[in-house]
Coordinates of C-alpha atoms in Angstrom, one line a residue:
M859 CA 24.9 23.4 30.6
D860 CA 22.0 25.9 30.3
S861 CA 18.7 24.6 28.9
F862 CA 17.9 25.2 25.2
K863 CA 14.6 27.1 25.1
V864 CA 12.1 26.6 22.3
G865 CA 8.8 28.3 21.6
I866 CA 6.2 26.3 19.7
V867 CA 3.7 28.2 17.5
G868 CA 0.8 25.9 16.6
C869 CA -0.4 23.1 18.8
G870 CA -2.5 21.1 16.3
T871 CA -1.6 17.6 15.2
V872 CA 2.1 18.0 14.7
G873 CA 2.6 20.8 17.3
G874 CA 0.8 18.7 19.9
G875 CA 3.1 15.8 19.0
V876 CA 6.2 17.9 19.5
V877 CA 5.0 19.2 22.9
K878 CA 4.1 15.6 23.9
L879 CA 7.5 14.3 22.8
L880 CA 9.5 17.0 24.6
L881 CA 7.5 16.5 27.8
E882 CA 7.6 12.7 27.8
N883 CA 11.1 12.2 26.5
G884 CA 12.7 15.3 27.9
E885 CA 15.0 13.4 30.3
L886 CA 16.0 11.0 27.5
I887 CA 17.0 13.9 25.3
R888 CA 19.0 15.5 28.1
E889 CA 20.9 12.3 28.7
R890 CA 21.7 11.9 25.0
I891 CA 22.8 15.5 24.3
G892 CA 24.0 16.6 27.7
R893 CA 21.6 19.6 27.7
P894 CA 17.9 19.9 28.6
V895 CA 15.5 21.2 26.0
E896 CA 12.9 23.4 27.7
I897 CA 9.5 24.6 26.3
A898 CA 9.6 28.4 26.7
F899 CA 6.0 28.9 25.3
V900 CA 3.3 27.3 23.2
A901 CA 1.1 29.6 21.1
D902 CA -2.3 28.6 19.7
P903 CA -5.7 30.3 19.5
Q904 CA -7.1 27.1 21.1
R905 CA -5.1 27.4 24.4
E906 CA -6.9 24.4 25.8
R907 CA -4.9 22.1 23.4
A908 CA -1.6 23.0 25.0
L909 CA -3.1 23.0 28.6
A910 CA -4.5 19.5 28.1
L911 CA -0.9 18.3 27.3
G912 CA 0.4 19.6 30.6
V913 CA 2.0 22.9 29.5
P914 CA 1.8 25.4 32.4
K915 CA -0.8 28.1 31.7
E916 CA 1.7 30.9 32.1
K917 CA 3.6 29.5 29.1
V918 CA 0.5 29.3 26.9
F919 CA -0.3 32.2 24.5
P920 CA -3.2 32.7 22.1
D921 CA -1.2 34.7 19.6
G922 CA 2.0 33.5 17.8
I923 CA 3.4 37.0 17.1
E924 CA 2.8 38.2 20.6
A925 CA 4.4 35.1 22.0
L926 CA 7.7 35.9 20.2
K927 CA 8.3 38.6 22.9
A928 CA 9.1 35.7 25.3
D929 CA 12.7 34.6 25.7
C930 CA 13.7 31.6 23.7
D931 CA 16.6 30.2 21.6
A932 CA 14.5 28.8 18.7
V933 CA 10.9 29.1 17.4
V934 CA 9.1 26.1 16.0
E935 CA 6.5 27.0 13.4
L936 CA 3.8 24.4 13.0
I937 CA 0.8 26.4 11.8
G938 CA 1.0 25.5 8.1
G939 CA 0.1 27.6 5.1
T940 CA 1.8 30.7 3.9
G941 CA -0.1 33.4 5.7
I942 CA 0.4 33.9 9.5
A943 CA 3.1 31.2 9.4
K944 CA 5.2 33.3 7.1
R945 CA 4.8 36.3 9.4
V946 CA 5.8 34.2 12.5
V947 CA 8.9 32.9 10.7
E948 CA 10.0 36.3 9.4
E949 CA 9.6 37.9 12.8
A950 CA 11.4 35.2 14.6
L951 CA 14.4 35.4 12.2
K952 CA 14.5 39.2 12.5
K953 CA 14.7 38.8 16.3
G954 CA 17.7 36.5 15.9
R955 CA 15.9 33.3 16.8
H956 CA 16.6 30.0 15.1
V957 CA 13.5 28.6 13.3
V958 CA 12.4 25.0 12.9
T959 CA 9.4 24.3 10.5
A960 CA 7.6 21.5 8.8
N961 CA 6.0 23.9 6.4
K962 CA 6.8 22.6 2.9
A963 CA 4.5 25.1 1.1
L964 CA 6.2 28.0 2.8
L965 CA 9.7 26.8 1.9
A966 CA 8.8 25.9 -1.6
D967 CA 7.3 29.2 -2.4
Y968 CA 9.3 31.6 -0.2
G969 CA 12.4 29.6 0.7
E970 CA 14.8 32.0 -1.0
E971 CA 13.8 35.1 0.8
L972 CA 13.5 33.3 4.2
F973 CA 16.9 31.6 3.9
R974 CA 18.4 35.0 3.0
L975 CA 16.7 36.5 6.0
A976 CA 18.1 33.8 8.2
K977 CA 21.6 34.3 6.8
E978 CA 21.4 38.1 7.3
N979 CA 20.5 37.6 11.0
G980 CA 23.1 34.9 11.6
V981 CA 20.5 32.2 12.5
S982 CA 19.3 28.9 11.1
L983 CA 16.1 27.8 9.4
K984 CA 15.8 24.1 9.7
F985 CA 13.2 21.9 8.0
E986 CA 13.7 18.2 8.3
A987 CA 10.0 17.5 8.8
S988 CA 9.0 19.3 5.6
V989 CA 9.6 16.2 3.4
G990 CA 9.0 12.6 4.3
G991 CA 7.7 13.0 7.8
G992 CA 10.0 10.8 10.0
I993 CA 12.4 9.9 7.1
P994 CA 15.7 11.8 7.5
V995 CA 16.1 12.6 3.8
I996 CA 16.8 16.3 4.4
K997 CA 19.7 15.5 6.8
A998 CA 21.0 12.9 4.4
L999 CA 21.2 15.4 1.5
R1000 CA 22.6 18.1 3.6
E1001 CA 25.2 16.1 5.4
G1002 CA 25.5 12.4 4.7
L1003 CA 25.6 12.8 1.0
A1004 CA 27.3 16.1 0.9
G1005 CA 30.3 14.6 -0.9
N1006 CA 28.2 13.3 -3.8
R1007 CA 26.9 14.8 -7.0
I1008 CA 23.2 13.9 -6.8
E1009 CA 22.3 12.3 -10.1
A1010 CA 18.6 11.6 -9.4
I1011 CA 15.9 11.5 -6.7
Y1012 CA 12.8 9.4 -7.1
G1013 CA 10.3 10.0 -4.3
I1014 CA 7.0 8.5 -3.2
I1015 CA 6.3 11.4 -0.9
N1016 CA 2.6 11.7 -0.7
G1017 CA 1.0 9.0 1.4
T1018 CA -2.6 9.8 0.4
A1019 CA -1.9 9.3 -3.3
N1020 CA 0.2 6.2 -2.6
F1021 CA -2.6 4.7 -0.5
I1022 CA -5.1 5.3 -3.3
L1023 CA -2.9 3.7 -6.0
T1024 CA -2.2 0.8 -3.7
Q1025 CA -5.9 0.1 -3.2
M1026 CA -6.6 0.4 -6.9
S1027 CA -3.7 -2.0 -7.7
Q1028 CA -4.4 -4.6 -5.1
R1029 CA -8.2 -4.6 -5.2
G1030 CA -9.0 -3.4 -8.7
I1031 CA -11.3 -0.6 -7.4
S1032 CA -11.8 2.8 -9.0
F1033 CA -10.0 6.1 -8.1
E1034 CA -13.3 7.4 -6.7
E1035 CA -13.8 4.3 -4.4
A1036 CA -10.2 4.4 -3.2
L1037 CA -10.4 8.1 -2.5
K1038 CA -13.6 7.7 -0.5
E1039 CA -12.0 4.9 1.6
A1040 CA -8.9 7.1 2.2
Q1041 CA -11.2 9.9 3.4
E1042 CA -13.1 7.6 5.7
L1043 CA -9.8 6.3 7.2
G1044 CA -8.5 9.9 7.7
Y1045 CA -5.7 9.5 5.1
A1046 CA -7.3 12.1 2.8
E1047 CA -8.8 15.5 3.5
A1048 CA -12.4 16.4 2.6
D1049 CA -10.8 18.4 -0.2
P1050 CA -8.0 16.1 -1.5
T1051 CA -6.8 18.4 -4.2
L1052 CA -3.3 19.0 -2.8
D1053 CA -2.6 15.3 -2.5
V1054 CA -4.3 13.7 -5.5
D1055 CA -3.4 16.5 -8.0
G1056 CA 0.3 16.3 -7.0
Y1057 CA 0.8 19.8 -5.5
D1058 CA 1.8 18.5 -2.0
A1059 CA 4.5 16.3 -3.7
A1060 CA 5.5 19.3 -5.8
H1061 CA 6.3 21.4 -2.8
K1062 CA 8.4 18.6 -1.4
I1063 CA 10.4 17.8 -4.6
A1064 CA 11.1 21.5 -5.0
I1065 CA 12.8 21.5 -1.6
L1066 CA 14.7 18.3 -2.4
A1067 CA 15.8 19.8 -5.7
T1068 CA 17.0 23.0 -4.0
L1069 CA 19.2 20.9 -1.7
A1070 CA 20.4 18.5 -4.3
Y1071 CA 21.4 21.0 -7.0
C1072 CA 22.3 24.1 -5.0
R1073 CA 19.7 26.4 -6.6
F1074 CA 16.4 27.6 -5.4
V1075 CA 13.5 25.8 -7.0
K1076 CA 10.0 27.0 -6.6
T1077 CA 6.7 25.1 -6.9
E1078 CA 5.8 26.9 -10.1
Q1079 CA 8.9 25.4 -11.8
V1080 CA 7.7 21.9 -11.1
F1081 CA 5.8 20.0 -13.8
V1082 CA 2.8 18.5 -12.0
R1083 CA 0.1 15.9 -13.0
G1084 CA -2.1 14.1 -10.5
I1085 CA -3.7 10.7 -10.4
R1086 CA -7.4 11.3 -11.1
E1087 CA -7.3 10.0 -14.7
I1088 CA -5.7 6.6 -13.8
T1089 CA -8.1 3.7 -14.2
P1090 CA -8.0 0.1 -12.8
L1091 CA -7.6 -0.9 -16.5
D1092 CA -4.4 1.1 -16.8
I1093 CA -3.0 -0.5 -13.7
E1094 CA -4.0 -4.0 -14.8
I1095 CA -2.5 -3.6 -18.3
A1096 CA 0.7 -2.1 -16.9
R1097 CA 1.2 -5.1 -14.6
E1098 CA -0.1 -8.0 -16.7
E1099 CA 1.1 -6.9 -20.2
F1100 CA 4.2 -4.7 -19.5
G1101 CA 5.4 -5.6 -16.0
Y1102 CA 5.0 -2.2 -14.6
G1103 CA 3.6 -0.8 -11.3
V1104 CA 2.1 2.7 -11.2
K1105 CA 3.2 5.3 -8.6
L1106 CA 2.9 9.0 -8.2
L1107 CA 6.6 9.8 -8.4
A1108 CA 8.3 13.1 -7.5
I1109 CA 11.4 13.2 -9.6
T1110 CA 14.4 15.5 -9.9
K1111 CA 17.5 14.5 -12.0
L1112 CA 20.5 15.8 -13.8
V1113 CA 20.1 15.7 -17.6
N1114 CA 23.0 17.1 -19.7
G1115 CA 24.0 19.6 -17.1
E1116 CA 20.4 20.8 -16.5
I1117 CA 17.8 19.6 -14.0
E1118 CA 14.3 18.2 -14.4
V1119 CA 11.8 18.6 -11.5
R1120 CA 8.5 16.9 -12.0
V1121 CA 5.6 15.1 -10.3
H1122 CA 3.3 12.7 -12.2
P1123 CA 1.9 9.2 -12.3
T1124 CA 4.8 7.0 -13.4
M1125 CA 5.1 3.4 -14.6
I1126 CA 8.2 1.6 -13.1
P1127 CA 9.3 -2.0 -13.3
E1128 CA 7.4 -4.1 -10.8
N1129 CA 10.7 -5.6 -9.6
H1130 CA 12.1 -2.2 -8.6
I1131 CA 12.1 -1.6 -4.9
L1132 CA 10.0 1.5 -5.2
A1133 CA 7.2 -0.5 -6.7
S1134 CA 6.8 -2.4 -3.4
V1135 CA 6.3 0.8 -1.3
N1136 CA 2.6 0.6 -0.5
G1137 CA -0.1 2.2 1.5
V1138 CA 0.7 5.4 3.3
F1139 CA 4.4 4.8 3.4
N1140 CA 6.9 7.1 1.8
A1141 CA 10.3 6.4 0.2
C1142 CA 13.1 8.4 -1.4
F1143 CA 15.4 6.6 -3.8
V1144 CA 18.6 8.8 -4.1
E1145 CA 21.4 8.2 -6.6
G1146 CA 24.8 9.7 -5.9
D1147 CA 27.9 9.5 -8.1
F1148 CA 30.1 8.0 -5.3
V1149 CA 27.6 6.4 -2.9
G1150 CA 25.5 4.8 -5.7
E1151 CA 21.9 4.0 -4.8
T1152 CA 20.4 4.7 -1.4
L1153 CA 16.8 4.3 -0.1
F1154 CA 15.1 6.2 2.7
Y1155 CA 11.8 4.5 3.7
G1156 CA 9.2 5.0 6.5
K1157 CA 6.1 6.8 7.6
G1158 CA 5.8 10.0 5.7
A1159 CA 3.2 11.8 7.8
G1160 CA 1.3 11.6 11.0
R1161 CA 1.7 13.1 14.4
E1162 CA 4.5 11.0 15.9
P1163 CA 6.8 10.6 12.9
T1164 CA 6.7 14.3 12.0
A1165 CA 7.1 15.3 15.6
S1166 CA 10.2 13.1 15.7
A1167 CA 11.7 14.9 12.7
V1168 CA 10.9 18.4 14.2
V1169 CA 12.6 17.4 17.4
S1170 CA 15.7 16.2 15.5
D1171 CA 16.1 19.7 14.2
I1172 CA 15.7 21.1 17.7
V1173 CA 18.4 18.8 19.0
D1174 CA 20.7 19.8 16.2
L1175 CA 20.4 23.4 17.2
A1176 CA 20.8 22.6 20.9
L1177 CA 24.1 20.8 20.0
G1178 CA 25.3 23.9 18.1
N1179 CA 24.7 22.5 14.6
T1180 CA 23.3 25.8 13.3
Y1181 CA 23.9 25.8 9.5
A1182 CA 20.8 25.2 7.4
V1183 CA 21.5 25.2 3.7
P1184 CA 24.6 25.0 1.4
E1185 CA 26.5 28.3 0.9
C1186 CA 26.4 27.7 -2.8
L1187 CA 22.7 28.6 -2.8
F1188 CA 23.7 32.3 -2.4
K1189 CA 26.4 32.4 -5.0
G1190 CA 24.2 32.7 -8.0
E1191 CA 25.4 29.5 -9.8
N1192 CA 22.1 28.3 -11.0
L1193 CA 21.5 25.1 -13.0
R1194 CA 18.8 25.6 -15.6
V1195 CA 15.4 23.9 -14.9
R1196 CA 14.2 22.2 -18.1
E1197 CA 10.8 22.9 -19.5
P1198 CA 8.3 20.0 -19.7
E1199 CA 8.4 19.8 -23.5
E1200 CA 12.1 19.1 -23.2
F1201 CA 11.7 15.9 -21.2
T1202 CA 12.5 12.7 -22.9
S1203 CA 10.9 9.4 -21.7
S1204 CA 9.3 6.2 -22.7
F1205 CA 5.5 6.6 -22.7
Y1206 CA 2.4 4.5 -22.0
L1207 CA -0.5 5.6 -24.3
R1208 CA -4.1 4.5 -23.9
F1209 CA -6.4 5.5 -26.8
T1210 CA -10.2 5.0 -26.6
A1211 CA -11.3 4.3 -30.1
L1212 CA -14.2 2.9 -32.1
D1213 CA -13.8 -0.8 -33.0
R1214 CA -13.1 -0.4 -36.7
P1215 CA -10.5 -1.8 -39.0
G1216 CA -7.4 0.3 -39.6
V1217 CA -7.5 2.2 -36.2
L1218 CA -4.1 0.8 -35.2
A1219 CA -2.6 1.7 -38.5
K1220 CA -3.9 5.3 -38.3
I1221 CA -2.4 5.8 -34.9
A1222 CA 0.9 4.2 -35.8
S1223 CA 1.1 6.4 -38.9
I1224 CA 0.8 9.6 -36.9
L1225 CA 3.3 8.4 -34.3
G1226 CA 5.7 7.5 -37.0
K1227 CA 5.3 10.9 -38.6
H1228 CA 6.5 12.4 -35.3
N1229 CA 9.5 10.0 -35.1
I1230 CA 8.0 8.1 -32.2
S1231 CA 8.9 4.4 -32.2
I1232 CA 6.3 1.9 -30.8
K1233 CA 7.7 -0.7 -28.4
M1234 CA 4.5 -2.7 -27.8
A1235 CA 0.9 -2.4 -28.9
L1236 CA -2.3 -4.2 -28.1
Q1237 CA -6.0 -3.8 -28.4
K1238 CA -8.4 -5.0 -25.6
S1239 CA -11.6 -6.6 -26.8
I1240 CA -13.7 -5.0 -24.2
E1241 CA -16.1 -2.0 -24.1
F1242 CA -14.4 0.9 -22.4
D1243 CA -15.8 4.4 -22.0
G1244 CA -17.7 4.3 -25.3
G1245 CA -15.1 2.6 -27.3
V1246 CA -12.3 0.0 -27.0
P1247 CA -8.9 0.6 -25.4
V1248 CA -5.9 0.6 -27.7
V1249 CA -2.7 0.6 -25.7
M1250 CA 0.9 1.3 -26.7
T1251 CA 4.2 1.8 -25.1
T1252 CA 7.0 3.7 -26.9
H1253 CA 10.7 3.8 -26.9
P1254 CA 12.2 7.0 -25.5
A1255 CA 10.8 10.1 -27.2
P1256 CA 10.6 13.8 -26.6
K1257 CA 7.5 14.9 -24.7
K1258 CA 7.0 17.6 -27.2
A1259 CA 6.7 15.1 -30.0
I1260 CA 4.3 13.0 -27.9
S1261 CA 2.1 16.1 -27.3
L1262 CA 2.0 17.0 -31.0
A1263 CA 1.1 13.4 -32.0
I1264 CA -1.6 13.0 -29.4
K1265 CA -3.2 16.3 -30.4
E1266 CA -3.4 15.0 -34.0
I1267 CA -4.6 11.5 -33.0
D1268 CA -7.3 12.8 -30.7
A1269 CA -8.7 14.8 -33.7
L1270 CA -9.3 11.5 -35.6
D1271 CA -13.0 10.6 -36.0
V1272 CA -12.3 7.1 -34.6
I1273 CA -11.0 8.5 -31.2
V1274 CA -13.9 9.0 -28.8
K1275 CA -12.1 10.2 -25.6
P1276 CA -8.9 12.2 -24.9
T1277 CA -5.8 9.9 -24.8
F1278 CA -4.4 9.0 -21.4
V1279 CA -0.6 9.5 -21.3
C1280 CA 1.7 8.2 -18.6
M1281 CA 5.5 8.5 -18.5
I1282 CA 7.6 5.5 -17.9
E1283 CA 10.9 5.4 -15.9
E1284 CA 12.9 2.5 -16.9
L1285 CA 14.6 2.1 -13.6
E1286 CA 16.9 -0.9 -13.3
E1287 CA 15.0 -3.8 -11.9
R1288 CA 15.9 -4.9 -8.4
A1289 CA 14.0 -6.6 -5.7

């Protein structure tokens, strides 16, 4: 059988990993699929990166757009971002080339137009590596769980944030200390905004929601909150008093025929399996109506795991598995995405108040006025941020009611700092 020729645009961390995998395991791949996968070209402004991996110099180009003139069956975009990467993907699709990408930002923001372009040109746009690194959650949603109505997805899909929260939980250190350690270990960028403020996870859950619910979801439709405001005290109280762990969860779920798509710090029962996912590991907990509960766990980033996911898409194409997304995405049957104020959840509330009589009563009165039922309440006899911490958990309540109540409570003269609010997912406890 003829070789399947791939052009790789971008030879950085992931691109270099793909080149290395194809060169080192090329014979293994040929034996498994009955067809060789050949590198047609590698394009990168730093040509020496490809040359150092053993790519022949005649196959190395400095410009990704120019390289597309070379003959190939598929183009692998591993530049990142939404600038030149978008141009490369568009040009490749227009030339009738299949495309493989790990670019979650590109897909979350421009997925609809790129998938339509692929459909118009009769080619595939594959993206297994865009979510979860080496975890095959995209393939699971697209194929393995295709017979299920997806009821919910709960994902720990940013390793940097998960590492930081793990260190804060296990060692009692501050967010700032944990972030510094993550940067020193290479788990966090010098500018960690995308990771710690939730935007990286938002890109990924937008992709998962698109697949799960057959409607294009963009990043701008995702409710996003990061982890900067979490303190070691919140983590300690959650664990010791309420039996919760704290994770940055990316969530999409069906609620009354509509969908929620959100990323935020979340308290979950410590006995739930997601609470034990620590460090830089990722996990996606998927609930289907027939299959029930499934878990996908593994390394969510890094050169080798992500390269493995990219090559799985290349192999799919070489085997002739060329479809990319469900046909229903193009039929206009869109489930409505709920607004944040429509969410209903249990909540953890930490008020920072002056140590005076009647504080709890004032807070409880305002919550009651907004029909918010208190589940548990406690006051810590410690100095904290200019006051004392008053902590409550609520029974399920509309987020809109919580927002209105907090605005009123924060205006009280006994409240010295803005209230910290954390949603609670009462997932069924299981080890």
